[in-house]
């Protein structure tokens, strides 16, 4: 019988595996399919007299699984909660538009997005070694967002691990942070596909940036409203018009593309990457966020109240309302892309 390792030896061994994976020392080390991580963890767990793979199970894949708010978190960053329920389905996402399934509905004052997490285009290109896997995802945000008297930091300098919102195609938004709290474009950009997304080590496809951007590194040096979008992008910009809606953050506040009124750069973006329009030239007359070519790319913080029961990683049990609120009724009928 092989000698059994005590916890004093097992914990450092697992810590080393985790470091190689989440610190991106070797991106392939995160790939459970190619690296054989289940077998490795099983061997280590067996030596310790435990249940093997259960010690290092990808979030959202085990039996039982916990509450919807804690399953299926940001796998690429270790699975830290998130505003969704669901588990990976196991089958790889296809490369065609027919492989994507996303639906949006309203229920009890909430906007509910359900999707299989597949982007519906060729995600297998460029440098990623991971596989995008079909999921069963459900996100809930308020139909009528409530602005808070204080913001919740999610970007670099106060990174929140896990989903912080969703695009209209049903793919999760993650913050601009990598697993070590650094700029994800700078440190993970080589693994982004031609539409600015990539799969996590355990198969969850996601965006750290505006969805569909084909040249994020080329435009990241300065603020520009001219994004080159991939041909498969679910949204397209018009140079002389305000950018369309591309998704929602966990607080229910909408996220638009890089153009403001009349197609110009949006004026007066605050610390979260949002502002209030005056209702002219296509600018919404409520608080909203914009994607940007420079960090934070989507949002640096959340301006609205976030339910802890829906978003365990960024939500709060209580929220003090700001003195100024806005009417978002015009967005009530928005559908998935």
mmCIF file with all atom_site columns, N, CA and C in Angstrom, residues 96-155:
data_model
loop_
_atom_site.group_PDB
_atom_site.id
_atom_site.type_symbol
_atom_site.label_atom_id
_atom_site.label_alt_id
_atom_site.label_comp_id
_atom_site.label_asym_id
_atom_site.label_entity_id
_atom_site.label_seq_id
_atom_site.pdbx_PDB_ins_code
_atom_site.Cartn_x
_atom_site.Cartn_y
_atom_site.Cartn_z
_atom_site.occupancy
_atom_site.B_iso_or_equiv
_atom_site.pdbx_formal_charge
_atom_site.auth_seq_id
_atom_site.auth_comp_id
_atom_site.auth_asym_id
_atom_site.auth_atom_id
_atom_site.pdbx_PDB_model_num
ATOM 1   N N  . UNK A 1 96  ? -20.925 28.108 -34.527 1.00 0.00 ? 96  UNK A N  1
ATOM 2   C CA . UNK A 1 96  ? -21.920 28.799 -35.346 1.00 0.00 ? 96  UNK A CA 1
ATOM 3   C C  . UNK A 1 96  ? -22.944 29.508 -34.470 1.00 0.00 ? 96  UNK A C  1
ATOM 4   N N  . UNK A 1 97  ? -23.709 30.405 -35.072 1.00 0.00 ? 97  UNK A N  1
ATOM 5   C CA . UNK A 1 97  ? -24.720 31.157 -34.330 1.00 0.00 ? 97  UNK A CA 1
ATOM 6   C C  . UNK A 1 97  ? -25.788 30.247 -33.739 1.00 0.00 ? 97  UNK A C  1
ATOM 7   N N  . UNK A 1 98  ? -25.999 29.101 -34.362 1.00 0.00 ? 98  UNK A N  1
ATOM 8   C CA . UNK A 1 98  ? -27.024 28.172 -33.863 1.00 0.00 ? 98  UNK A CA 1
ATOM 9   C C  . UNK A 1 98  ? -26.616 27.505 -32.558 1.00 0.00 ? 98  UNK A C  1
ATOM 10  N N  . UNK A 1 99  ? -25.340 27.611 -32.188 1.00 0.00 ? 99  UNK A N  1
ATOM 11  C CA . UNK A 1 99  ? -24.873 26.970 -30.949 1.00 0.00 ? 99  UNK A CA 1
ATOM 12  C C  . UNK A 1 99  ? -25.209 27.802 -29.721 1.00 0.00 ? 99  UNK A C  1
ATOM 13  N N  . UNK A 1 100 ? -25.620 29.043 -29.928 1.00 0.00 ? 100 UNK A N  1
ATOM 14  C CA . UNK A 1 100 ? -25.915 29.943 -28.816 1.00 0.00 ? 100 UNK A CA 1
ATOM 15  C C  . UNK A 1 100 ? -27.397 29.927 -28.481 1.00 0.00 ? 100 UNK A C  1
ATOM 16  N N  . UNK A 1 101 ? -27.695 29.921 -27.194 1.00 0.00 ? 101 UNK A N  1
ATOM 17  C CA . UNK A 1 101 ? -29.078 29.999 -26.713 1.00 0.00 ? 101 UNK A CA 1
ATOM 18  C C  . UNK A 1 101 ? -29.134 31.034 -25.607 1.00 0.00 ? 101 UNK A C  1
ATOM 19  N N  . UNK A 1 102 ? -29.915 32.105 -25.785 1.00 0.00 ? 102 UNK A N  1
ATOM 20  C CA . UNK A 1 102 ? -30.038 33.159 -24.788 1.00 0.00 ? 102 UNK A CA 1
ATOM 21  C C  . UNK A 1 102 ? -31.441 33.745 -24.845 1.00 0.00 ? 102 UNK A C  1
ATOM 22  N N  . UNK A 1 103 ? -32.067 33.864 -23.680 1.00 0.00 ? 103 UNK A N  1
ATOM 23  C CA . UNK A 1 103 ? -33.415 34.430 -23.597 1.00 0.00 ? 103 UNK A CA 1
ATOM 24  C C  . UNK A 1 103 ? -33.495 35.367 -22.401 1.00 0.00 ? 103 UNK A C  1
ATOM 25  N N  . UNK A 1 104 ? -34.257 36.443 -22.570 1.00 0.00 ? 104 UNK A N  1
ATOM 26  C CA . UNK A 1 104 ? -34.433 37.401 -21.486 1.00 0.00 ? 104 UNK A CA 1
ATOM 27  C C  . UNK A 1 104 ? -35.929 37.580 -21.234 1.00 0.00 ? 104 UNK A C  1
ATOM 28  N N  . UNK A 1 105 ? -36.282 37.644 -19.955 1.00 0.00 ? 105 UNK A N  1
ATOM 29  C CA . UNK A 1 105 ? -37.682 37.831 -19.564 1.00 0.00 ? 105 UNK A CA 1
ATOM 30  C C  . UNK A 1 105 ? -37.725 38.651 -18.291 1.00 0.00 ? 105 UNK A C  1
ATOM 31  N N  . UNK A 1 106 ? -38.908 39.126 -17.957 1.00 0.00 ? 106 UNK A N  1
ATOM 32  C CA . UNK A 1 106 ? -39.082 39.838 -16.696 1.00 0.00 ? 106 UNK A CA 1
ATOM 33  C C  . UNK A 1 106 ? -39.916 38.980 -15.750 1.00 0.00 ? 106 UNK A C  1
ATOM 34  N N  . UNK A 1 107 ? -39.565 39.039 -14.470 1.00 0.00 ? 107 UNK A N  1
ATOM 35  C CA . UNK A 1 107 ? -40.261 38.237 -13.467 1.00 0.00 ? 107 UNK A CA 1
ATOM 36  C C  . UNK A 1 107 ? -40.111 38.895 -12.106 1.00 0.00 ? 107 UNK A C  1
ATOM 37  N N  . UNK A 1 108 ? -41.231 39.252 -11.504 1.00 0.00 ? 108 UNK A N  1
ATOM 38  C CA . UNK A 1 108 ? -41.232 39.823 -10.148 1.00 0.00 ? 108 UNK A CA 1
ATOM 39  C C  . UNK A 1 108 ? -40.281 41.009 -9.995  1.00 0.00 ? 108 UNK A C  1
ATOM 40  N N  . UNK A 1 109 ? -40.335 41.899 -10.958 1.00 0.00 ? 109 UNK A N  1
ATOM 41  C CA . UNK A 1 109 ? -39.522 43.098 -10.891 1.00 0.00 ? 109 UNK A CA 1
ATOM 42  C C  . UNK A 1 109 ? -38.072 42.911 -11.274 1.00 0.00 ? 109 UNK A C  1
ATOM 43  N N  . UNK A 1 110 ? -37.748 41.752 -11.825 1.00 0.00 ? 110 UNK A N  1
ATOM 44  C CA . UNK A 1 110 ? -36.360 41.484 -12.205 1.00 0.00 ? 110 UNK A CA 1
ATOM 45  C C  . UNK A 1 110 ? -36.256 41.150 -13.685 1.00 0.00 ? 110 UNK A C  1
ATOM 46  N N  . UNK A 1 111 ? -35.109 41.472 -14.236 1.00 0.00 ? 111 UNK A N  1
ATOM 47  C CA . UNK A 1 111 ? -34.751 41.081 -15.588 1.00 0.00 ? 111 UNK A CA 1
ATOM 48  C C  . UNK A 1 111 ? -33.950 39.784 -15.466 1.00 0.00 ? 111 UNK A C  1
ATOM 49  N N  . UNK A 1 112 ? -34.416 38.741 -16.107 1.00 0.00 ? 112 UNK A N  1
ATOM 50  C CA . UNK A 1 112 ? -33.784 37.432 -15.968 1.00 0.00 ? 112 UNK A CA 1
ATOM 51  C C  . UNK A 1 112 ? -33.228 36.979 -17.319 1.00 0.00 ? 112 UNK A C  1
ATOM 52  N N  . UNK A 1 113 ? -31.946 36.776 -17.373 1.00 0.00 ? 113 UNK A N  1
ATOM 53  C CA . UNK A 1 113 ? -31.289 36.255 -18.565 1.00 0.00 ? 113 UNK A CA 1
ATOM 54  C C  . UNK A 1 113 ? -30.918 34.796 -18.335 1.00 0.00 ? 113 UNK A C  1
ATOM 55  N N  . UNK A 1 114 ? -31.354 33.932 -19.232 1.00 0.00 ? 114 UNK A N  1
ATOM 56  C CA . UNK A 1 114 ? -30.952 32.531 -19.192 1.00 0.00 ? 114 UNK A CA 1
ATOM 57  C C  . UNK A 1 114 ? -30.194 32.224 -20.483 1.00 0.00 ? 114 UNK A C  1
ATOM 58  N N  . UNK A 1 115 ? -29.139 31.445 -20.362 1.00 0.00 ? 115 UNK A N  1
ATOM 59  C CA . UNK A 1 115 ? -28.350 31.136 -21.555 1.00 0.00 ? 115 UNK A CA 1
ATOM 60  C C  . UNK A 1 115 ? -27.554 29.860 -21.348 1.00 0.00 ? 115 UNK A C  1
ATOM 61  N N  . UNK A 1 116 ? -26.993 29.377 -22.468 1.00 0.00 ? 116 UNK A N  1
ATOM 62  C CA . UNK A 1 116 ? -26.094 28.222 -22.377 1.00 0.00 ? 116 UNK A CA 1
ATOM 63  C C  . UNK A 1 116 ? -24.639 28.647 -22.312 1.00 0.00 ? 116 UNK A C  1
ATOM 64  N N  . UNK A 1 117 ? -24.399 29.968 -22.267 1.00 0.00 ? 117 UNK A N  1
ATOM 65  C CA . UNK A 1 117 ? -23.041 30.483 -22.107 1.00 0.00 ? 117 UNK A CA 1
ATOM 66  C C  . UNK A 1 117 ? -22.183 30.437 -23.351 1.00 0.00 ? 117 UNK A C  1
ATOM 67  N N  . UNK A 1 118 ? -22.720 29.957 -24.463 1.00 0.00 ? 118 UNK A N  1
ATOM 68  C CA . UNK A 1 118 ? -21.937 29.876 -25.698 1.00 0.00 ? 118 UNK A CA 1
ATOM 69  C C  . UNK A 1 118 ? -22.082 31.171 -26.498 1.00 0.00 ? 118 UNK A C  1
ATOM 70  N N  . UNK A 1 119 ? -20.992 31.685 -27.078 1.00 0.00 ? 119 UNK A N  1
ATOM 71  C CA . UNK A 1 119 ? -21.065 32.972 -27.765 1.00 0.00 ? 119 UNK A CA 1
ATOM 72  C C  . UNK A 1 119 ? -21.679 32.921 -29.157 1.00 0.00 ? 119 UNK A C  1
ATOM 73  N N  . UNK A 1 120 ? -21.698 31.735 -29.774 1.00 0.00 ? 120 UNK A N  1
ATOM 74  C CA . UNK A 1 120 ? -22.300 31.624 -31.100 1.00 0.00 ? 120 UNK A CA 1
ATOM 75  C C  . UNK A 1 120 ? -21.391 32.059 -32.229 1.00 0.00 ? 120 UNK A C  1
ATOM 76  N N  . UNK A 1 121 ? -20.093 31.920 -32.054 1.00 0.00 ? 121 UNK A N  1
ATOM 77  C CA . UNK A 1 121 ? -19.129 32.205 -33.108 1.00 0.00 ? 121 UNK A CA 1
ATOM 78  C C  . UNK A 1 121 ? -17.855 31.410 -32.847 1.00 0.00 ? 121 UNK A C  1
ATOM 79  N N  . UNK A 1 122 ? -16.873 31.572 -33.725 1.00 0.00 ? 122 UNK A N  1
ATOM 80  C CA . UNK A 1 122 ? -15.649 30.770 -33.649 1.00 0.00 ? 122 UNK A CA 1
ATOM 81  C C  . UNK A 1 122 ? -14.750 31.267 -32.529 1.00 0.00 ? 122 UNK A C  1
ATOM 82  N N  . UNK A 1 123 ? -14.901 30.662 -31.370 1.00 0.00 ? 123 UNK A N  1
ATOM 83  C CA . UNK A 1 123 ? -14.097 31.028 -30.195 1.00 0.00 ? 123 UNK A CA 1
ATOM 84  C C  . UNK A 1 123 ? -12.794 30.238 -30.126 1.00 0.00 ? 123 UNK A C  1
ATOM 85  N N  . UNK A 1 124 ? -12.592 29.269 -31.008 1.00 0.00 ? 124 UNK A N  1
ATOM 86  C CA . UNK A 1 124 ? -11.439 28.373 -30.934 1.00 0.00 ? 124 UNK A CA 1
ATOM 87  C C  . UNK A 1 124 ? -10.165 28.973 -31.510 1.00 0.00 ? 124 UNK A C  1
ATOM 88  N N  . UNK A 1 125 ? -10.185 30.220 -31.910 1.00 0.00 ? 125 UNK A N  1
ATOM 89  C CA . UNK A 1 125 ? -9.017  30.803 -32.554 1.00 0.00 ? 125 UNK A CA 1
ATOM 90  C C  . UNK A 1 125 ? -8.055  31.407 -31.538 1.00 0.00 ? 125 UNK A C  1
ATOM 91  N N  . UNK A 1 126 ? -6.890  31.839 -32.043 1.00 0.00 ? 126 UNK A N  1
ATOM 92  C CA . UNK A 1 126 ? -5.839  32.496 -31.267 1.00 0.00 ? 126 UNK A CA 1
ATOM 93  C C  . UNK A 1 126 ? -5.246  31.589 -30.188 1.00 0.00 ? 126 UNK A C  1
ATOM 94  N N  . UNK A 1 127 ? -4.825  32.167 -29.063 1.00 0.00 ? 127 UNK A N  1
ATOM 95  C CA . UNK A 1 127 ? -3.925  31.466 -28.157 1.00 0.00 ? 127 UNK A CA 1
ATOM 96  C C  . UNK A 1 127 ? -4.519  30.660 -27.026 1.00 0.00 ? 127 UNK A C  1
ATOM 97  N N  . UNK A 1 128 ? -5.831  30.616 -26.872 1.00 0.00 ? 128 UNK A N  1
ATOM 98  C CA . UNK A 1 128 ? -6.366  29.901 -25.727 1.00 0.00 ? 128 UNK A CA 1
ATOM 99  C C  . UNK A 1 128 ? -6.244  28.393 -25.869 1.00 0.00 ? 128 UNK A C  1
ATOM 100 N N  . UNK A 1 129 ? -5.950  27.731 -24.753 1.00 0.00 ? 129 UNK A N  1
ATOM 101 C CA . UNK A 1 129 ? -5.861  26.270 -24.766 1.00 0.00 ? 129 UNK A CA 1
ATOM 102 C C  . UNK A 1 129 ? -7.087  25.649 -24.124 1.00 0.00 ? 129 UNK A C  1
ATOM 103 N N  . UNK A 1 130 ? -8.007  26.458 -23.622 1.00 0.00 ? 130 UNK A N  1
ATOM 104 C CA . UNK A 1 130 ? -9.187  25.940 -22.928 1.00 0.00 ? 130 UNK A CA 1
ATOM 105 C C  . UNK A 1 130 ? -10.358 25.750 -23.881 1.00 0.00 ? 130 UNK A C  1
ATOM 106 N N  . UNK A 1 131 ? -11.336 25.012 -23.424 1.00 0.00 ? 131 UNK A N  1
ATOM 107 C CA . UNK A 1 131 ? -12.521 24.699 -24.230 1.00 0.00 ? 131 UNK A CA 1
ATOM 108 C C  . UNK A 1 131 ? -13.754 25.349 -23.638 1.00 0.00 ? 131 UNK A C  1
ATOM 109 N N  . UNK A 1 132 ? -14.502 26.091 -24.458 1.00 0.00 ? 132 UNK A N  1
ATOM 110 C CA . UNK A 1 132 ? -15.764 26.681 -24.013 1.00 0.00 ? 132 UNK A CA 1
ATOM 111 C C  . UNK A 1 132 ? -16.812 25.590 -23.916 1.00 0.00 ? 132 UNK A C  1
ATOM 112 N N  . UNK A 1 133 ? -17.419 25.472 -22.752 1.00 0.00 ? 133 UNK A N  1
ATOM 113 C CA . UNK A 1 133 ? -18.357 24.387 -22.471 1.00 0.00 ? 133 UNK A CA 1
ATOM 114 C C  . UNK A 1 133 ? -19.761 24.938 -22.275 1.00 0.00 ? 133 UNK A C  1
ATOM 115 N N  . UNK A 1 134 ? -20.762 24.242 -22.806 1.00 0.00 ? 134 UNK A N  1
ATOM 116 C CA . UNK A 1 134 ? -22.151 24.644 -22.625 1.00 0.00 ? 134 UNK A CA 1
ATOM 117 C C  . UNK A 1 134 ? -22.511 24.634 -21.147 1.00 0.00 ? 134 UNK A C  1
ATOM 118 N N  . UNK A 1 135 ? -23.262 25.642 -20.724 1.00 0.00 ? 135 UNK A N  1
ATOM 119 C CA . UNK A 1 135 ? -23.666 25.779 -19.340 1.00 0.00 ? 135 UNK A CA 1
ATOM 120 C C  . UNK A 1 135 ? -25.184 26.002 -19.279 1.00 0.00 ? 135 UNK A C  1
ATOM 121 N N  . UNK A 1 136 ? -25.715 25.979 -18.089 1.00 0.00 ? 136 UNK A N  1
ATOM 122 C CA . UNK A 1 136 ? -27.106 26.370 -17.866 1.00 0.00 ? 136 UNK A CA 1
ATOM 123 C C  . UNK A 1 136 ? -27.058 27.539 -16.898 1.00 0.00 ? 136 UNK A C  1
ATOM 124 N N  . UNK A 1 137 ? -27.138 28.754 -17.432 1.00 0.00 ? 137 UNK A N  1
ATOM 125 C CA . UNK A 1 137 ? -26.917 29.962 -16.644 1.00 0.00 ? 137 UNK A CA 1
ATOM 126 C C  . UNK A 1 137 ? -28.210 30.752 -16.476 1.00 0.00 ? 137 UNK A C  1
ATOM 127 N N  . UNK A 1 138 ? -28.326 31.417 -15.341 1.00 0.00 ? 138 UNK A N  1
ATOM 128 C CA . UNK A 1 138 ? -29.467 32.290 -15.081 1.00 0.00 ? 138 UNK A CA 1
ATOM 129 C C  . UNK A 1 138 ? -28.987 33.484 -14.265 1.00 0.00 ? 138 UNK A C  1
ATOM 130 N N  . UNK A 1 139 ? -29.171 34.691 -14.818 1.00 0.00 ? 139 UNK A N  1
ATOM 131 C CA . UNK A 1 139 ? -28.769 35.931 -14.161 1.00 0.00 ? 139 UNK A CA 1
ATOM 132 C C  . UNK A 1 139 ? -30.012 36.759 -13.847 1.00 0.00 ? 139 UNK A C  1
ATOM 133 N N  . UNK A 1 140 ? -30.041 37.402 -12.692 1.00 0.00 ? 140 UNK A N  1
ATOM 134 C CA . UNK A 1 140 ? -31.164 38.265 -12.325 1.00 0.00 ? 140 UNK A CA 1
ATOM 135 C C  . UNK A 1 140 ? -30.646 39.643 -11.913 1.00 0.00 ? 140 UNK A C  1
ATOM 136 N N  . UNK A 1 141 ? -31.252 40.681 -12.496 1.00 0.00 ? 141 UNK A N  1
ATOM 137 C CA . UNK A 1 141 ? -30.928 42.064 -12.120 1.00 0.00 ? 141 UNK A CA 1
ATOM 138 C C  . UNK A 1 141 ? -32.246 42.833 -12.018 1.00 0.00 ? 141 UNK A C  1
ATOM 139 N N  . UNK A 1 142 ? -32.286 43.939 -11.295 1.00 0.00 ? 142 UNK A N  1
ATOM 140 C CA . UNK A 1 142 ? -33.531 44.691 -11.169 1.00 0.00 ? 142 UNK A CA 1
ATOM 141 C C  . UNK A 1 142 ? -33.946 45.361 -12.474 1.00 0.00 ? 142 UNK A C  1
ATOM 142 N N  . UNK A 1 143 ? -35.248 45.294 -12.782 1.00 0.00 ? 143 UNK A N  1
ATOM 143 C CA . UNK A 1 143 ? -35.775 46.008 -13.943 1.00 0.00 ? 143 UNK A CA 1
ATOM 144 C C  . UNK A 1 143 ? -35.690 47.516 -13.735 1.00 0.00 ? 143 UNK A C  1
ATOM 145 N N  . UNK A 1 144 ? -35.850 47.935 -12.491 1.00 0.00 ? 144 UNK A N  1
ATOM 146 C CA . UNK A 1 144 ? -35.767 49.350 -12.133 1.00 0.00 ? 144 UNK A CA 1
ATOM 147 C C  . UNK A 1 144 ? -34.582 49.546 -11.199 1.00 0.00 ? 144 UNK A C  1
ATOM 148 N N  . UNK A 1 145 ? -33.392 49.774 -11.735 1.00 0.00 ? 145 UNK A N  1
ATOM 149 C CA . UNK A 1 145 ? -32.202 49.930 -10.894 1.00 0.00 ? 145 UNK A CA 1
ATOM 150 C C  . UNK A 1 145 ? -32.337 51.066 -9.890  1.00 0.00 ? 145 UNK A C  1
ATOM 151 N N  . UNK A 1 146 ? -31.723 50.853 -8.735  1.00 0.00 ? 146 UNK A N  1
ATOM 152 C CA . UNK A 1 146 ? -31.691 51.872 -7.682  1.00 0.00 ? 146 UNK A CA 1
ATOM 153 C C  . UNK A 1 146 ? -30.259 52.327 -7.491  1.00 0.00 ? 146 UNK A C  1
ATOM 154 N N  . UNK A 1 147 ? -30.006 53.605 -7.729  1.00 0.00 ? 147 UNK A N  1
ATOM 155 C CA . UNK A 1 147 ? -28.660 54.115 -7.518  1.00 0.00 ? 147 UNK A CA 1
ATOM 156 C C  . UNK A 1 147 ? -28.361 54.200 -6.029  1.00 0.00 ? 147 UNK A C  1
ATOM 157 N N  . UNK A 1 148 ? -27.138 53.839 -5.678  1.00 0.00 ? 148 UNK A N  1
ATOM 158 C CA . UNK A 1 148 ? -26.704 53.814 -4.284  1.00 0.00 ? 148 UNK A CA 1
ATOM 159 C C  . UNK A 1 148 ? -25.955 55.105 -3.927  1.00 0.00 ? 148 UNK A C  1
ATOM 160 N N  . UNK A 1 149 ? -25.944 55.420 -2.654  1.00 0.00 ? 149 UNK A N  1
ATOM 161 C CA . UNK A 1 149 ? -25.194 56.591 -2.196  1.00 0.00 ? 149 UNK A CA 1
ATOM 162 C C  . UNK A 1 149 ? -23.689 56.355 -2.221  1.00 0.00 ? 149 UNK A C  1
ATOM 163 N N  . UNK A 1 150 ? -23.293 55.091 -2.374  1.00 0.00 ? 150 UNK A N  1
ATOM 164 C CA . UNK A 1 150 ? -21.874 54.746 -2.491  1.00 0.00 ? 150 UNK A CA 1
ATOM 165 C C  . UNK A 1 150 ? -21.713 53.666 -3.542  1.00 0.00 ? 150 UNK A C  1
ATOM 166 N N  . UNK A 1 151 ? -20.563 53.631 -4.191  1.00 0.00 ? 151 UNK A N  1
ATOM 167 C CA . UNK A 1 151 ? -20.330 52.655 -5.245  1.00 0.00 ? 151 UNK A CA 1
ATOM 168 C C  . UNK A 1 151 ? -19.592 51.427 -4.710  1.00 0.00 ? 151 UNK A C  1
ATOM 169 N N  . UNK A 1 152 ? -19.652 50.339 -5.470  1.00 0.00 ? 152 UNK A N  1
ATOM 170 C CA . UNK A 1 152 ? -18.967 49.099 -5.122  1.00 0.00 ? 152 UNK A CA 1
ATOM 171 C C  . UNK A 1 152 ? -17.840 48.866 -6.112  1.00 0.00 ? 152 UNK A C  1
ATOM 172 N N  . UNK A 1 153 ? -16.622 48.913 -5.650  1.00 0.00 ? 153 UNK A N  1
ATOM 173 C CA . UNK A 1 153 ? -15.469 48.732 -6.518  1.00 0.00 ? 153 UNK A CA 1
ATOM 174 C C  . UNK A 1 153 ? -15.407 47.291 -7.003  1.00 0.00 ? 153 UNK A C  1
ATOM 175 N N  . UNK A 1 154 ? -15.169 47.103 -8.316  1.00 0.00 ? 154 UNK A N  1
ATOM 176 C CA . UNK A 1 154 ? -15.036 45.752 -8.867  1.00 0.00 ? 154 UNK A CA 1
ATOM 177 C C  . UNK A 1 154 ? -13.774 45.597 -9.705  1.00 0.00 ? 154 UNK A C  1
ATOM 178 N N  . UNK A 1 155 ? -13.164 46.696 -10.155 1.00 0.00 ? 155 UNK A N  1
ATOM 179 C CA . UNK A 1 155 ? -12.016 46.630 -11.047 1.00 0.00 ? 155 UNK A CA 1
ATOM 180 C C  . UNK A 1 155 ? -10.688 46.644 -10.323 1.00 0.00 ? 155 UNK A C  1
#
